[in-house]
Amino acid sequence: MSVLINKTYDEIQVDDSATFERTLTEKELVLFAAVSGDVNPVHLDPEFAKTTMFGEQIAHGMWSGSLISAALATVLPGPGTIYLGQELSFRLPVKLADTLTVTLTVKEKLSKNRVIMDTLVTNQDGKKVVVGTATVMAPTEKAELQAPVLPDITIG
Amino acid sequence: MSVLINKTYDEIQVDDSATFERTLTEKELVLFAAVSGDVNPVHLDPEFAKTTMFGEQIAHGMWSGSLISAALATVLPGPGTIYLGQELSFRLPVKLADTLTVTLTVKEKLSKNRVIMDTLVTNQDGKKVVVGTATVMAPTEKAELQAPVLPDITIG
């Protein structure tokens, strides 16, 4: 069981940085389609995807957005963070077996515990997949939580 | 099997509008945690959630973002849309059994088939949960696709 430890507003400093990594598999394509309702065949059907400009199945763009939100909520600032806003610019498609790294960097501390974070998603070739900026309200109280263990999810 | 029909750049007019609706259940909380990696207990553990400022389990903020992306990809403009960017401002928490409605409205047609869309998410009380703006490249070719049927997903 993993432990989630936050960084409070007082502890956070400009240029603090953290990363979060995930690899795209068929499982993410199916689960993201189910949870969002985006059943576009470019994500789900390899034969259809071959006929598109991408030539193969690609991830839902907002899957990268979900990784950014996960990084903010579990790593920096971590538990207790309130998500206020996000700007996203989608730059490159994500393909099966691509490994994405979210890099969060603190750009600015504002009043009322608000923090502006640079949110960059790169692939295994170091290319920018998504660039963006998050605004969060950082926690004021230190927290150290056991991450819940998810139930088994079976597909098909 | 449902059919996805797109609206091409030429067909799209300013003020065109479409909606997309989903209800939050335990299933969405677990699937979004699994697919994003955001295992924060405020989304997953009812006892822990009672101790937070929300008082009960809430949805991942980016779940609302995923509904916006699903609406763009499947309804307006629909299949063939390229997602270029999204701004999101998270206003209110989403609780179990809340029904969210994404309302997309075309604000502006730009060169190179780009379209600016207003992306509003409201709850069953008509309150604004997320406000934002999407930039997409609309399809130029008419498409009518069978939506793939997702495999069964079993939790637990």
PDB file of N, CA and C in Angstrom, chain B residues 35-90:
ATOM      1  N   VAL B  35      -7.719   4.652 -14.177  1.00  0.00           N
ATOM      2  CA  VAL B  35      -7.182   5.061 -15.472  1.00  0.00           C
ATOM      3  C   VAL B  35      -6.236   6.251 -15.348  1.00  0.00           C
ATOM      4  N   SER B  36      -6.439   7.076 -14.317  1.00  0.00           N
ATOM      5  CA  SER B  36      -5.584   8.261 -14.141  1.00  0.00           C
ATOM      6  C   SER B  36      -4.449   8.019 -13.153  1.00  0.00           C
ATOM      7  N   GLY B  37      -4.679   7.101 -12.202  1.00  0.00           N
ATOM      8  CA  GLY B  37      -3.712   6.925 -11.117  1.00  0.00           C
ATOM      9  C   GLY B  37      -3.988   7.830  -9.929  1.00  0.00           C
ATOM     10  N   ASP B  38      -5.075   8.589  -9.973  1.00  0.00           N
ATOM     11  CA  ASP B  38      -5.407   9.457  -8.839  1.00  0.00           C
ATOM     12  C   ASP B  38      -6.217   8.665  -7.814  1.00  0.00           C
ATOM     13  N   VAL B  39      -5.491   8.084  -6.844  1.00  0.00           N
ATOM     14  CA  VAL B  39      -6.120   7.233  -5.837  1.00  0.00           C
ATOM     15  C   VAL B  39      -6.380   8.000  -4.538  1.00  0.00           C
ATOM     16  N   ASN B  40      -6.552   9.304  -4.646  1.00  0.00           N
ATOM     17  CA  ASN B  40      -6.833  10.099  -3.454  1.00  0.00           C
ATOM     18  C   ASN B  40      -8.097   9.565  -2.759  1.00  0.00           C
ATOM     19  N   PRO B  41      -8.029   9.314  -1.429  1.00  0.00           N
ATOM     20  CA  PRO B  41      -9.165   8.698  -0.742  1.00  0.00           C
ATOM     21  C   PRO B  41     -10.421   9.567  -0.694  1.00  0.00           C
ATOM     22  N   VAL B  42     -10.314  10.855  -0.961  1.00  0.00           N
ATOM     23  CA  VAL B  42     -11.527  11.689  -0.980  1.00  0.00           C
ATOM     24  C   VAL B  42     -12.482  11.222  -2.091  1.00  0.00           C
ATOM     25  N   HIS B  43     -11.939  10.537  -3.088  1.00  0.00           N
ATOM     26  CA  HIS B  43     -12.777  10.014  -4.178  1.00  0.00           C
ATOM     27  C   HIS B  43     -13.244   8.584  -3.914  1.00  0.00           C
ATOM     28  N   LEU B  44     -12.511   7.855  -3.069  1.00  0.00           N
ATOM     29  CA  LEU B  44     -12.671   6.395  -3.011  1.00  0.00           C
ATOM     30  C   LEU B  44     -13.152   5.862  -1.670  1.00  0.00           C
ATOM     31  N   ASP B  45     -12.910   6.595  -0.603  1.00  0.00           N
ATOM     32  CA  ASP B  45     -13.153   6.060   0.740  1.00  0.00           C
ATOM     33  C   ASP B  45     -14.200   6.920   1.451  1.00  0.00           C
ATOM     34  N   PRO B  46     -15.438   6.401   1.595  1.00  0.00           N
ATOM     35  CA  PRO B  46     -16.514   7.219   2.176  1.00  0.00           C
ATOM     36  C   PRO B  46     -16.198   7.686   3.595  1.00  0.00           C
ATOM     37  N   GLU B  47     -15.531   6.836   4.380  1.00  0.00           N
ATOM     38  CA  GLU B  47     -15.225   7.224   5.769  1.00  0.00           C
ATOM     39  C   GLU B  47     -14.222   8.371   5.789  1.00  0.00           C
ATOM     40  N   PHE B  48     -13.171   8.257   4.960  1.00  0.00           N
ATOM     41  CA  PHE B  48     -12.193   9.341   4.887  1.00  0.00           C
ATOM     42  C   PHE B  48     -12.851  10.618   4.368  1.00  0.00           C
ATOM     43  N   ALA B  49     -13.692  10.475   3.347  1.00  0.00           N
ATOM     44  CA  ALA B  49     -14.307  11.654   2.718  1.00  0.00           C
ATOM     45  C   ALA B  49     -15.131  12.463   3.725  1.00  0.00           C
ATOM     46  N   LYS B  50     -15.721  11.741   4.720  1.00  0.00           N
ATOM     47  CA  LYS B  50     -16.504  12.447   5.757  1.00  0.00           C
ATOM     48  C   LYS B  50     -15.653  13.430   6.553  1.00  0.00           C
ATOM     49  N   THR B  51     -14.338  13.161   6.635  1.00  0.00           N
ATOM     50  CA  THR B  51     -13.452  14.009   7.439  1.00  0.00           C
ATOM     51  C   THR B  51     -12.957  15.226   6.661  1.00  0.00           C
ATOM     52  N   THR B  52     -13.299  15.302   5.377  1.00  0.00           N
ATOM     53  CA  THR B  52     -12.808  16.410   4.559  1.00  0.00           C
ATOM     54  C   THR B  52     -13.824  17.545   4.524  1.00  0.00           C
ATOM     55  N   MET B  53     -13.432  18.668   3.931  1.00  0.00           N
ATOM     56  CA  MET B  53     -14.336  19.811   3.830  1.00  0.00           C
ATOM     57  C   MET B  53     -15.562  19.500   2.976  1.00  0.00           C
ATOM     58  N   PHE B  54     -15.493  18.436   2.171  1.00  0.00           N
ATOM     59  CA  PHE B  54     -16.620  18.106   1.291  1.00  0.00           C
ATOM     60  C   PHE B  54     -17.670  17.260   2.011  1.00  0.00           C
ATOM     61  N   GLY B  55     -17.249  16.517   3.041  1.00  0.00           N
ATOM     62  CA  GLY B  55     -18.202  15.755   3.841  1.00  0.00           C
ATOM     63  C   GLY B  55     -18.652  14.448   3.234  1.00  0.00           C
ATOM     64  N   GLU B  56     -18.322  14.230   1.982  1.00  0.00           N
ATOM     65  CA  GLU B  56     -18.679  12.982   1.301  1.00  0.00           C
ATOM     66  C   GLU B  56     -17.791  12.814   0.078  1.00  0.00           C
ATOM     67  N   GLN B  57     -17.876  11.626  -0.552  1.00  0.00           N
ATOM     68  CA  GLN B  57     -17.045  11.370  -1.733  1.00  0.00           C
ATOM     69  C   GLN B  57     -17.371  12.345  -2.851  1.00  0.00           C
ATOM     70  N   ILE B  58     -16.340  12.813  -3.526  1.00  0.00           N
ATOM     71  CA  ILE B  58     -16.547  13.697  -4.679  1.00  0.00           C
ATOM     72  C   ILE B  58     -15.852  13.106  -5.904  1.00  0.00           C
ATOM     73  N   ALA B  59     -16.309  13.548  -7.056  1.00  0.00           N
ATOM     74  CA  ALA B  59     -15.688  13.117  -8.319  1.00  0.00           C
ATOM     75  C   ALA B  59     -14.325  13.766  -8.479  1.00  0.00           C
ATOM     76  N   HIS B  60     -13.449  13.101  -9.216  1.00  0.00           N
ATOM     77  CA  HIS B  60     -12.225  13.741  -9.693  1.00  0.00           C
ATOM     78  C   HIS B  60     -12.629  14.926 -10.575  1.00  0.00           C
ATOM     79  N   GLY B  61     -12.025  16.093 -10.342  1.00  0.00           N
ATOM     80  CA  GLY B  61     -12.378  17.272 -11.142  1.00  0.00           C
ATOM     81  C   GLY B  61     -12.254  17.006 -12.637  1.00  0.00           C
ATOM     82  N   MET B  62     -11.201  16.273 -12.997  1.00  0.00           N
ATOM     83  CA  MET B  62     -10.968  16.067 -14.422  1.00  0.00           C
ATOM     84  C   MET B  62     -11.956  15.076 -15.039  1.00  0.00           C
ATOM     85  N   TRP B  63     -12.772  14.403 -14.212  1.00  0.00           N
ATOM     86  CA  TRP B  63     -13.847  13.593 -14.798  1.00  0.00           C
ATOM     87  C   TRP B  63     -14.779  14.502 -15.601  1.00  0.00           C
ATOM     88  N   SER B  64     -15.083  15.673 -15.045  1.00  0.00           N
ATOM     89  CA  SER B  64     -15.901  16.633 -15.806  1.00  0.00           C
ATOM     90  C   SER B  64     -15.202  17.025 -17.101  1.00  0.00           C
ATOM     91  N   GLY B  65     -13.869  17.185 -17.021  1.00  0.00           N
ATOM     92  CA  GLY B  65     -13.105  17.485 -18.239  1.00  0.00           C
ATOM     93  C   GLY B  65     -13.238  16.369 -19.259  1.00  0.00           C
ATOM     94  N   SER B  66     -13.244  15.137 -18.775  1.00  0.00           N
ATOM     95  CA  SER B  66     -13.351  13.999 -19.705  1.00  0.00           C
ATOM     96  C   SER B  66     -14.724  13.967 -20.374  1.00  0.00           C
ATOM     97  N   LEU B  67     -15.752  14.434 -19.676  1.00  0.00           N
ATOM     98  CA  LEU B  67     -17.087  14.494 -20.286  1.00  0.00           C
ATOM     99  C   LEU B  67     -17.128  15.553 -21.396  1.00  0.00           C
ATOM    100  N   ILE B  68     -16.437  16.678 -21.164  1.00  0.00           N
ATOM    101  CA  ILE B  68     -16.355  17.703 -22.214  1.00  0.00           C
ATOM    102  C   ILE B  68     -15.679  17.115 -23.452  1.00  0.00           C
ATOM    103  N   SER B  69     -14.574  16.409 -23.238  1.00  0.00           N
ATOM    104  CA  SER B  69     -13.857  15.851 -24.386  1.00  0.00           C
ATOM    105  C   SER B  69     -14.712  14.813 -25.099  1.00  0.00           C
ATOM    106  N   ALA B  70     -15.490  14.050 -24.339  1.00  0.00           N
ATOM    107  CA  ALA B  70     -16.371  13.056 -24.953  1.00  0.00           C
ATOM    108  C   ALA B  70     -17.451  13.731 -25.786  1.00  0.00           C
ATOM    109  N   ALA B  71     -17.994  14.836 -25.274  1.00  0.00           N
ATOM    110  CA  ALA B  71     -19.033  15.565 -26.013  1.00  0.00           C
ATOM    111  C   ALA B  71     -18.482  16.107 -27.332  1.00  0.00           C
ATOM    112  N   LEU B  72     -17.285  16.674 -27.288  1.00  0.00           N
ATOM    113  CA  LEU B  72     -16.660  17.202 -28.511  1.00  0.00           C
ATOM    114  C   LEU B  72     -16.390  16.090 -29.524  1.00  0.00           C
ATOM    115  N   ALA B  73     -15.951  14.944 -29.023  1.00  0.00           N
ATOM    116  CA  ALA B  73     -15.502  13.866 -29.909  1.00  0.00           C
ATOM    117  C   ALA B  73     -16.652  13.055 -30.485  1.00  0.00           C
ATOM    118  N   THR B  74     -17.776  13.038 -29.786  1.00  0.00           N
ATOM    119  CA  THR B  74     -18.864  12.160 -30.241  1.00  0.00           C
ATOM    120  C   THR B  74     -20.100  12.926 -30.721  1.00  0.00           C
ATOM    121  N   VAL B  75     -20.260  14.180 -30.315  1.00  0.00           N
ATOM    122  CA  VAL B  75     -21.506  14.898 -30.626  1.00  0.00           C
ATOM    123  C   VAL B  75     -21.277  16.138 -31.508  1.00  0.00           C
ATOM    124  N   LEU B  76     -20.484  17.086 -31.027  1.00  0.00           N
ATOM    125  CA  LEU B  76     -20.271  18.338 -31.765  1.00  0.00           C
ATOM    126  C   LEU B  76     -18.838  18.813 -31.585  1.00  0.00           C
ATOM    127  N   PRO B  77     -18.002  18.829 -32.601  1.00  0.00           N
ATOM    128  CA  PRO B  77     -18.281  18.427 -33.987  1.00  0.00           C
ATOM    129  C   PRO B  77     -18.410  16.929 -34.213  1.00  0.00           C
ATOM    130  N   GLY B  78     -17.953  16.074 -33.307  1.00  0.00           N
ATOM    131  CA  GLY B  78     -18.060  14.629 -33.488  1.00  0.00           C
ATOM    132  C   GLY B  78     -16.868  14.012 -34.202  1.00  0.00           C
ATOM    133  N   PRO B  79     -17.026  12.787 -34.715  1.00  0.00           N
ATOM    134  CA  PRO B  79     -15.903  12.021 -35.266  1.00  0.00           C
ATOM    135  C   PRO B  79     -15.057  12.809 -36.269  1.00  0.00           C
ATOM    136  N   GLY B  80     -13.735  12.713 -36.101  1.00  0.00           N
ATOM    137  CA  GLY B  80     -12.808  13.425 -36.963  1.00  0.00           C
ATOM    138  C   GLY B  80     -12.309  14.726 -36.350  1.00  0.00           C
ATOM    139  N   THR B  81     -12.894  15.114 -35.215  1.00  0.00           N
ATOM    140  CA  THR B  81     -12.462  16.328 -34.521  1.00  0.00           C
ATOM    141  C   THR B  81     -11.065  16.132 -33.940  1.00  0.00           C
ATOM    142  N   ILE B  82     -10.213  17.142 -34.099  1.00  0.00           N
ATOM    143  CA  ILE B  82      -8.887  17.126 -33.455  1.00  0.00           C
ATOM    144  C   ILE B  82      -8.933  18.132 -32.303  1.00  0.00           C
ATOM    145  N   TYR B  83      -8.615  17.623 -31.123  1.00  0.00           N
ATOM    146  CA  TYR B  83      -8.671  18.447 -29.901  1.00  0.00           C
ATOM    147  C   TYR B  83      -7.370  19.240 -29.798  1.00  0.00           C
ATOM    148  N   LEU B  84      -7.459  20.556 -29.819  1.00  0.00           N
ATOM    149  CA  LEU B  84      -6.250  21.378 -29.781  1.00  0.00           C
ATOM    150  C   LEU B  84      -5.976  21.963 -28.407  1.00  0.00           C
ATOM    151  N   GLY B  85      -7.035  22.337 -27.696  1.00  0.00           N
ATOM    152  CA  GLY B  85      -6.788  22.953 -26.399  1.00  0.00           C
ATOM    153  C   GLY B  85      -8.051  23.072 -25.576  1.00  0.00           C
ATOM    154  N   GLN B  86      -7.864  23.238 -24.276  1.00  0.00           N
ATOM    155  CA  GLN B  86      -9.002  23.340 -23.363  1.00  0.00           C
ATOM    156  C   GLN B  86      -8.608  24.187 -22.166  1.00  0.00           C
ATOM    157  N   GLU B  87      -9.471  25.115 -21.804  1.00  0.00           N
ATOM    158  CA  GLU B  87      -9.331  25.833 -20.528  1.00  0.00           C
ATOM    159  C   GLU B  87     -10.478  25.402 -19.640  1.00  0.00           C
ATOM    160  N   LEU B  88     -10.163  25.126 -18.378  1.00  0.00           N
ATOM    161  CA  LEU B  88     -11.156  24.643 -17.419  1.00  0.00           C
ATOM    162  C   LEU B  88     -11.067  25.444 -16.140  1.00  0.00           C
ATOM    163  N   SER B  89     -12.218  25.832 -15.611  1.00  0.00           N
ATOM    164  CA  SER B  89     -12.266  26.442 -14.287  1.00  0.00           C
ATOM    165  C   SER B  89     -13.246  25.612 -13.461  1.00  0.00           C
ATOM    166  N   PHE B  90     -12.735  24.984 -12.406  1.00  0.00           N
ATOM    167  CA  PHE B  90     -13.552  24.085 -11.587  1.00  0.00           C
ATOM    168  C   PHE B  90     -14.246  24.908 -10.507  1.00  0.00           C
TER     169      PHE B  90
END
